[in-house]
PDB file of C-alpha atoms and ligand atoms in Angstrom:
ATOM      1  CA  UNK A   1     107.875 178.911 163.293  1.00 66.00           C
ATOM      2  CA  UNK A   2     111.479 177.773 164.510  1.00 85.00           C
ATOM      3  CA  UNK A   3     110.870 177.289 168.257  1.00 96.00           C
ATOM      4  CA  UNK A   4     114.124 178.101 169.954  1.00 97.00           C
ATOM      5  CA  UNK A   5     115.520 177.828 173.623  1.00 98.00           C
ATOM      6  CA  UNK A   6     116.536 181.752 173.952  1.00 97.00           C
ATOM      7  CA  UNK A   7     119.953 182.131 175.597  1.00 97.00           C
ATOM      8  CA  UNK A   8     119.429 183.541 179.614  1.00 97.00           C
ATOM      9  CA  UNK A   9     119.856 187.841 179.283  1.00 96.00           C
ATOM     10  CA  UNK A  10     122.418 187.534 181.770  1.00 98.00           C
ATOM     11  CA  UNK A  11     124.881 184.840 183.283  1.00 98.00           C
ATOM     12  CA  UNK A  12     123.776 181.640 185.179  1.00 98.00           C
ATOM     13  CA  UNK A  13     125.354 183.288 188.511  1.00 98.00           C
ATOM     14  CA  UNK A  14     124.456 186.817 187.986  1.00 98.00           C
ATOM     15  CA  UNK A  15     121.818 186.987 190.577  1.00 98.00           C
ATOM     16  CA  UNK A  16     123.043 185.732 193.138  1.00 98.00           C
ATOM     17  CA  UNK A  17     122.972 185.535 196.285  1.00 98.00           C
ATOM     18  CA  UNK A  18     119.120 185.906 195.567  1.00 98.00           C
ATOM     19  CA  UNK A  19     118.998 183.275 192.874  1.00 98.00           C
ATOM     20  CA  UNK A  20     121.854 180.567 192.816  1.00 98.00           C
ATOM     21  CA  UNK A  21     123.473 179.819 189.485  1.00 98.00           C
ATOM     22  CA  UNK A  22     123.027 176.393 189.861  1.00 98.00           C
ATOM     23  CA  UNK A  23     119.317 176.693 190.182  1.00 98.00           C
ATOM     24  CA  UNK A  24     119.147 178.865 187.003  1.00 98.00           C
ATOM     25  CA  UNK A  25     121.290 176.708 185.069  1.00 98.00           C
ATOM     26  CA  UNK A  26     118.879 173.330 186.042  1.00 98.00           C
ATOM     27  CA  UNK A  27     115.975 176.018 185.374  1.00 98.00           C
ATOM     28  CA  UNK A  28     116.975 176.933 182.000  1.00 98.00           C
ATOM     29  CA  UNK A  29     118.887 173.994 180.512  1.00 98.00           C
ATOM     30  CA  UNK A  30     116.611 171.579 181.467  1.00 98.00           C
ATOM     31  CA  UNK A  31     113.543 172.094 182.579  1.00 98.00           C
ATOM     32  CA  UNK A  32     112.935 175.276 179.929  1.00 98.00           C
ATOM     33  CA  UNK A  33     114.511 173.475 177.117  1.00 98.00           C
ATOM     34  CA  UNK A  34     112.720 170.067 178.474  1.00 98.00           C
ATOM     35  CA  UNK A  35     109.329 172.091 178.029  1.00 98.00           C
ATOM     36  CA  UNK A  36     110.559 173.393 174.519  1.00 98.00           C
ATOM     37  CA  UNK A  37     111.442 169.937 173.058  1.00 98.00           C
ATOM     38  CA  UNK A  38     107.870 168.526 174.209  1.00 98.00           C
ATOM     39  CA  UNK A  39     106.077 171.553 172.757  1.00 98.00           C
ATOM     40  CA  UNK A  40     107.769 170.456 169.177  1.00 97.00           C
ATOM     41  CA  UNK A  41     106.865 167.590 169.655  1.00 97.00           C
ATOM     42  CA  UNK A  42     103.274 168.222 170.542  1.00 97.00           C
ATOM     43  CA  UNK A  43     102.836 170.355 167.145  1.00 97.00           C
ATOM     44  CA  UNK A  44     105.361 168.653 165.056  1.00 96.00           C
ATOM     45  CA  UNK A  45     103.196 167.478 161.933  1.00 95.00           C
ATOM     46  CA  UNK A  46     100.208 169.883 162.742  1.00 96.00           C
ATOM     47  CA  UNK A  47      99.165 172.817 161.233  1.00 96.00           C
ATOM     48  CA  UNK A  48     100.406 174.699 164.840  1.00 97.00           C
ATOM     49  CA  UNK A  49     103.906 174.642 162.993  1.00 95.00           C
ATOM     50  CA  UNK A  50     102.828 177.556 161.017  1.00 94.00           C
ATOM     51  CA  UNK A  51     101.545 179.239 163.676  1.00 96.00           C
ATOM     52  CA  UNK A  52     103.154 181.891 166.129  1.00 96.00           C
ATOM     53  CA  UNK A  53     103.073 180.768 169.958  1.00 97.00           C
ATOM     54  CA  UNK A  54     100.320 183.528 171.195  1.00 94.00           C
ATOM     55  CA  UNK A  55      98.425 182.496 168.149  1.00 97.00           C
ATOM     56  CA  UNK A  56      98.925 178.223 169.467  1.00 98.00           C
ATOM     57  CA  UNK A  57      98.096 179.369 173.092  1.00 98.00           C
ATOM     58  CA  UNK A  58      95.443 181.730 172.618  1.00 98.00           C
ATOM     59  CA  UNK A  59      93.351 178.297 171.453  1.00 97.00           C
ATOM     60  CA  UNK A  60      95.616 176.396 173.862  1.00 97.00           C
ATOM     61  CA  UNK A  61      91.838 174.502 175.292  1.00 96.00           C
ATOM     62  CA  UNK A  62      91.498 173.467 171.674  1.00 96.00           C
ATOM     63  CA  UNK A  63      95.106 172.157 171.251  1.00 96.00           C
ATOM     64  CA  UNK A  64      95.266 169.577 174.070  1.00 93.00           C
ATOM     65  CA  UNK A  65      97.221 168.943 177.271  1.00 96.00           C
ATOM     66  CA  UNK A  66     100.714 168.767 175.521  1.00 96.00           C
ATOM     67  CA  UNK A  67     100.680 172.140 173.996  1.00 98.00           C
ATOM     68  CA  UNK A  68      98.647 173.918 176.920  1.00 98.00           C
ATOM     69  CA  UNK A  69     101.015 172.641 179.507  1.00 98.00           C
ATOM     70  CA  UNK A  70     104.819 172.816 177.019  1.00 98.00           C
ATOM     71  CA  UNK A  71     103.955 175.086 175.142  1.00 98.00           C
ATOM     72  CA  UNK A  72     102.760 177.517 178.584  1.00 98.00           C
ATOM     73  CA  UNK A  73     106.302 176.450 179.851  1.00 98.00           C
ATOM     74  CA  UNK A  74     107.953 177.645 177.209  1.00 98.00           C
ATOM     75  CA  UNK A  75     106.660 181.094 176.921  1.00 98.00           C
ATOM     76  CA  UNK A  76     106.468 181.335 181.007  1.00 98.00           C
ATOM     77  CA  UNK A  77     109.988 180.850 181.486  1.00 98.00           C
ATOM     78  CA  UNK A  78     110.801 183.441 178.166  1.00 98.00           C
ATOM     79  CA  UNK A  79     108.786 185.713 180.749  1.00 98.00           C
ATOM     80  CA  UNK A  80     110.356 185.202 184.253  1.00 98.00           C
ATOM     81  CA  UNK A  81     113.657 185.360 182.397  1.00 98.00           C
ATOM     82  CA  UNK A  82     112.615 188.747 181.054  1.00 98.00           C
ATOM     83  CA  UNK A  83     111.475 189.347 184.367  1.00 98.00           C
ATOM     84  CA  UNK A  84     114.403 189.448 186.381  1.00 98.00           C
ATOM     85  CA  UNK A  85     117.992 191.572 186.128  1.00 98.00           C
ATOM     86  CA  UNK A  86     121.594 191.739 187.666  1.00 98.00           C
ATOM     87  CA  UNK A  87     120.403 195.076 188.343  1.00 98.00           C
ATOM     88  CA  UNK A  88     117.142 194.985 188.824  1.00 98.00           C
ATOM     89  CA  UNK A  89     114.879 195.275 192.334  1.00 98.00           C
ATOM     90  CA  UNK A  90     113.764 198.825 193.809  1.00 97.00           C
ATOM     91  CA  UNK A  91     111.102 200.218 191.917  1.00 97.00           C
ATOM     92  CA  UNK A  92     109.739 201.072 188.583  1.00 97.00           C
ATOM     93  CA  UNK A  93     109.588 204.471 187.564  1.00 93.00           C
ATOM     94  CA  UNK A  94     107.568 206.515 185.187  1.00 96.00           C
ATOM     95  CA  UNK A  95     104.128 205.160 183.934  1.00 98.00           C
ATOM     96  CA  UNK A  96     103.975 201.903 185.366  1.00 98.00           C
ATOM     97  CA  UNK A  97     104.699 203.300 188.829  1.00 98.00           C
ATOM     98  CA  UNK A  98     101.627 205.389 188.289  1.00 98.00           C
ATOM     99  CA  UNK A  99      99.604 202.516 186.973  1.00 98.00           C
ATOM    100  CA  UNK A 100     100.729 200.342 189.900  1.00 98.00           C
ATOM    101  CA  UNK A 101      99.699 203.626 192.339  1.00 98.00           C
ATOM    102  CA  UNK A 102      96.397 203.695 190.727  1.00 98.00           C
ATOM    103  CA  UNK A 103      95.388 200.379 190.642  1.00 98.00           C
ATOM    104  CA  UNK A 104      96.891 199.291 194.110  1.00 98.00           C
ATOM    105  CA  UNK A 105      97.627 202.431 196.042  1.00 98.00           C
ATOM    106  CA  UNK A 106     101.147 202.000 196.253  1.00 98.00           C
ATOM    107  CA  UNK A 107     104.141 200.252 195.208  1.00 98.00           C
ATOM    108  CA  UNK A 108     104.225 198.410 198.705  1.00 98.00           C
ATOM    109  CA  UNK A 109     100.387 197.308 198.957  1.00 98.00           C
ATOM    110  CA  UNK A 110     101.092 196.227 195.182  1.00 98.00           C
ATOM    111  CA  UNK A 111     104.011 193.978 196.389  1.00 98.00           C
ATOM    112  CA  UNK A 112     102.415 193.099 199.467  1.00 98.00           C
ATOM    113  CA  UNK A 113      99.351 191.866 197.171  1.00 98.00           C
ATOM    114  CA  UNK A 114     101.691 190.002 194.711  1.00 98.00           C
ATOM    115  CA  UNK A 115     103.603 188.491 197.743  1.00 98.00           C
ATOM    116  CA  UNK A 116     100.864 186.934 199.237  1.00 98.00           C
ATOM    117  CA  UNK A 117      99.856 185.615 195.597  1.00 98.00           C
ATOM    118  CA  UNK A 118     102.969 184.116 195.347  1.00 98.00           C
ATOM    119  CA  UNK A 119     103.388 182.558 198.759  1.00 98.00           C
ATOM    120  CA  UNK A 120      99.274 181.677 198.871  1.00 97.00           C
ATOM    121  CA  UNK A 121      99.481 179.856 195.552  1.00 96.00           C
ATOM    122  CA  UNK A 122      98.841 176.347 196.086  1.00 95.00           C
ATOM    123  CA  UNK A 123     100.413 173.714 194.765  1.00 95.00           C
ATOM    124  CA  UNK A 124     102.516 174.751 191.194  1.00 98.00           C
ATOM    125  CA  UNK A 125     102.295 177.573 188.918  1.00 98.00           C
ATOM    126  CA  UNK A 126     103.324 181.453 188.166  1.00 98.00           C
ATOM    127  CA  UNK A 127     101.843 184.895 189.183  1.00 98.00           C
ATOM    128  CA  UNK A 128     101.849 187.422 186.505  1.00 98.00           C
ATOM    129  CA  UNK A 129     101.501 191.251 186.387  1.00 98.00           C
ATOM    130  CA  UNK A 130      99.363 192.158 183.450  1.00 98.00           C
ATOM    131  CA  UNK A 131      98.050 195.316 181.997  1.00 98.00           C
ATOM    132  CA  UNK A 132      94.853 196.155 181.690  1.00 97.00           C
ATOM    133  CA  UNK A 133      92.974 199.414 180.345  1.00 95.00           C
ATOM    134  CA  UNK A 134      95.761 201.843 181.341  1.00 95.00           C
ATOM    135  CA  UNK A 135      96.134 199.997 185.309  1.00 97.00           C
ATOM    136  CA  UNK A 136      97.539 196.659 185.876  1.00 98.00           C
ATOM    137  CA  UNK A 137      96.016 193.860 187.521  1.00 98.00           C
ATOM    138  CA  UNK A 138      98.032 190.677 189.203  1.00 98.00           C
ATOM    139  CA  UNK A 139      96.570 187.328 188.057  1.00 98.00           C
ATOM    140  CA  UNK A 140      97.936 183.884 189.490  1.00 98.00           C
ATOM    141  CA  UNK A 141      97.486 180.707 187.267  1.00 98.00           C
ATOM    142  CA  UNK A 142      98.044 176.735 188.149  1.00 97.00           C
ATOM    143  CA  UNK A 143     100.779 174.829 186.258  1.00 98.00           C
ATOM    144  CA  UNK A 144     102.259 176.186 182.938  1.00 98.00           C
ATOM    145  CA  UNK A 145      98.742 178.028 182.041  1.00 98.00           C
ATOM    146  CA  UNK A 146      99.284 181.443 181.080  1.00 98.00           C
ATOM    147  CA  UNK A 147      96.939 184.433 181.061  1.00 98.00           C
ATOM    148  CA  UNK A 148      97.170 184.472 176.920  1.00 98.00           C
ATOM    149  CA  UNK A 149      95.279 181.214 177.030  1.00 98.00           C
ATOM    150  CA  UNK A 150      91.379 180.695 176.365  1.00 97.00           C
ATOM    151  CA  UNK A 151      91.620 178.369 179.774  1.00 96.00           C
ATOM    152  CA  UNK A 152      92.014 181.164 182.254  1.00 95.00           C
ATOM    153  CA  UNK A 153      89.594 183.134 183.245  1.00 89.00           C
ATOM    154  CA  UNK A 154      91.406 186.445 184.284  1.00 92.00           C
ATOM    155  CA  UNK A 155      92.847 187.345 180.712  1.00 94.00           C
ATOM    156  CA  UNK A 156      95.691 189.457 179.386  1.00 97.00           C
ATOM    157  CA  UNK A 157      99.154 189.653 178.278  1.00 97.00           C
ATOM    158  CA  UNK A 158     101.645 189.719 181.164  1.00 98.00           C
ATOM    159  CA  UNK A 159     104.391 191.916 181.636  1.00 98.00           C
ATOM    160  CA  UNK A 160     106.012 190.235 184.725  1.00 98.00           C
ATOM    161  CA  UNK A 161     105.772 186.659 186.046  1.00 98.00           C
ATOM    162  CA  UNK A 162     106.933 184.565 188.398  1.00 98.00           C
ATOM    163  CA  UNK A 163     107.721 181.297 188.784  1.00 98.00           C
ATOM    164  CA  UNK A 164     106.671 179.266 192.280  1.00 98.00           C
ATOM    165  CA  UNK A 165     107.286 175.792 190.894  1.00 98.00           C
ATOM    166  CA  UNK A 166     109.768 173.910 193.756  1.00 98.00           C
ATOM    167  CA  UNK A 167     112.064 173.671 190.924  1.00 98.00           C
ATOM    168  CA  UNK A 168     112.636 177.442 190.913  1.00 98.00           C
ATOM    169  CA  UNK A 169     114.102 177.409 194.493  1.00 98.00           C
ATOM    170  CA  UNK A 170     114.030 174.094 196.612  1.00 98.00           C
ATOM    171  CA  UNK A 171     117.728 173.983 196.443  1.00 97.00           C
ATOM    172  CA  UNK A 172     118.571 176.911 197.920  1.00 98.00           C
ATOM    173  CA  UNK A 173     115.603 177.639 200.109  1.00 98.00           C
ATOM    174  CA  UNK A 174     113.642 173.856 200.166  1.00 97.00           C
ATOM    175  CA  UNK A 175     110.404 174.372 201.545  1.00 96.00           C
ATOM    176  CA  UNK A 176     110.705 177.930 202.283  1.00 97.00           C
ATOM    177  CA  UNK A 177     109.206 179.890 199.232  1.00 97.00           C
ATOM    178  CA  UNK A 178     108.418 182.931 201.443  1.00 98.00           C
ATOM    179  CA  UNK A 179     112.263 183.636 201.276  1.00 98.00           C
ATOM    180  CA  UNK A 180     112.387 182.988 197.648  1.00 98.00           C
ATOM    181  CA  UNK A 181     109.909 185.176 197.099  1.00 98.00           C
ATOM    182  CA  UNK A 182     110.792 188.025 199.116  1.00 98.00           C
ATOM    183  CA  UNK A 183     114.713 187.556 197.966  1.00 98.00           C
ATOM    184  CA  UNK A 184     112.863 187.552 194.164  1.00 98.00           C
ATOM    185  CA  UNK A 185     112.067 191.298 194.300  1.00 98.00           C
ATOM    186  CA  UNK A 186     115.906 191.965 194.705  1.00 98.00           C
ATOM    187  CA  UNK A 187     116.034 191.040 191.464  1.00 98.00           C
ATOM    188  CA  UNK A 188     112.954 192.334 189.553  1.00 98.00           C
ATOM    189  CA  UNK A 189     113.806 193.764 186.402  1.00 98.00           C
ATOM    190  CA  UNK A 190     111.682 197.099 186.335  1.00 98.00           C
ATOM    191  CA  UNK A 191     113.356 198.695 183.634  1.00 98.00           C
ATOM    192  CA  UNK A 192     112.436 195.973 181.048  1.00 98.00           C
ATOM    193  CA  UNK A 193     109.163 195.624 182.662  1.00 98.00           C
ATOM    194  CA  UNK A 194     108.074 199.325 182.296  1.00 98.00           C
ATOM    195  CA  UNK A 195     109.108 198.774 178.851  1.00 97.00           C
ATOM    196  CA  UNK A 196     106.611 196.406 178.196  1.00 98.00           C
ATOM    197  CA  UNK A 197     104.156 198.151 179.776  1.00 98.00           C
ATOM    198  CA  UNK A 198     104.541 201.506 177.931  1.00 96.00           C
ATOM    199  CA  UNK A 199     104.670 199.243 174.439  1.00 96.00           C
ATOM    200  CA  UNK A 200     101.372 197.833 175.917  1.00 93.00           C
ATOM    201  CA  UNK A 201      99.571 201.401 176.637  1.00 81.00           C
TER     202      UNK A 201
HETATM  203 MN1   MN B 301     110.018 176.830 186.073  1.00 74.96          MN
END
């Protein structure tokens, strides 16, 4: 497989104010591609080469720290990339609304649930919307694990994530992630989110 840094969906700037550009542009220049160029590196020489990435992560416990924790930060950051829009925030329509109703009530206990996720988490990591059997189900992990890996224990294939690592917002908001968070959902890309879900169901 040719393991490439994919280009942002959308300029460095182009969610602001809730995201500064130069945040995004330290995000996904150097830290993603930093995570990328390990991840190689990790497999370069290996028989992982060959393989896709869910394939390499399902077994991630098998593979070692260097592919569990660049090769989660590469696909994590392909997600909260995906995850977010110039024009996203409000709320998703169609299926996934229903799903969210189902499984959390409604679309503000769901984000109330995810906030506190987010905010709660301790220490570094992403929390991830995933679906599962026609609802969907918010799953937090530490680090750059990823709910595709055999190391978590709440399993799936996430539809949404995002990132709580300081990097993603100490310098606009320092120590105040509960901003970050709450300015995040301004920017919540529903429309390629419900996407996923309806190719997942
Ligand atoms: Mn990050």
């Amino acid at each position: 497989m040719a393991f490439e840094l994919p280009d942002l969906p959308y300029d460095y700037d182009a969610l602001e104010p809730y995201i500064d550009g130069r945040t995004m542009e330290i995000h996904h220049d150097k830290h993603h591609n930093a995570y990328l160029t390990k991840f190689k590196k990790a497999i370069e020489g290996t028989e992982l080469e060959d393989q896709d990435l869910e394939t390499i992560l399902a077994k991630a416990g098998q593979h070692g720290a260097g592919v569990r924790n660049q090769g989660g930060g590469y696909l994590n950051h392909i997600i909260f990339w995906e995850s977010m829009s110039p024009s996203g925030g409000g709320k998703p329509q169609g299926k996934l609304a229903e799903a969210i109703d189902t499984s959390f009530g409604s679309f503000d206990d769901f984000k109330e649930k995810f906030t506190g996720e987010a905010t709660g988490l301790f220490g570094s990591g992403f929390v991830w919307l995933v679906p599962d059997a026609g609802k969907v189900k918010i799953v937090s992990t530490p680090n750059q694990d990823n709910p595709v890996m055999d190391v978590v224990s709440e399993s799936g294939k996430p539809i949404m994530g995002l990132d709580v690592w300081e990097h993603a917002f100490y310098l606009k908001y320092q120590n105040r992630k509960p901003e970050y968070v709450d300015a995040w959902w301004n920017v919540v890309n529903w429309d390629g989110i419900s996407k996923k879900f309806d190719a997942a169901s």
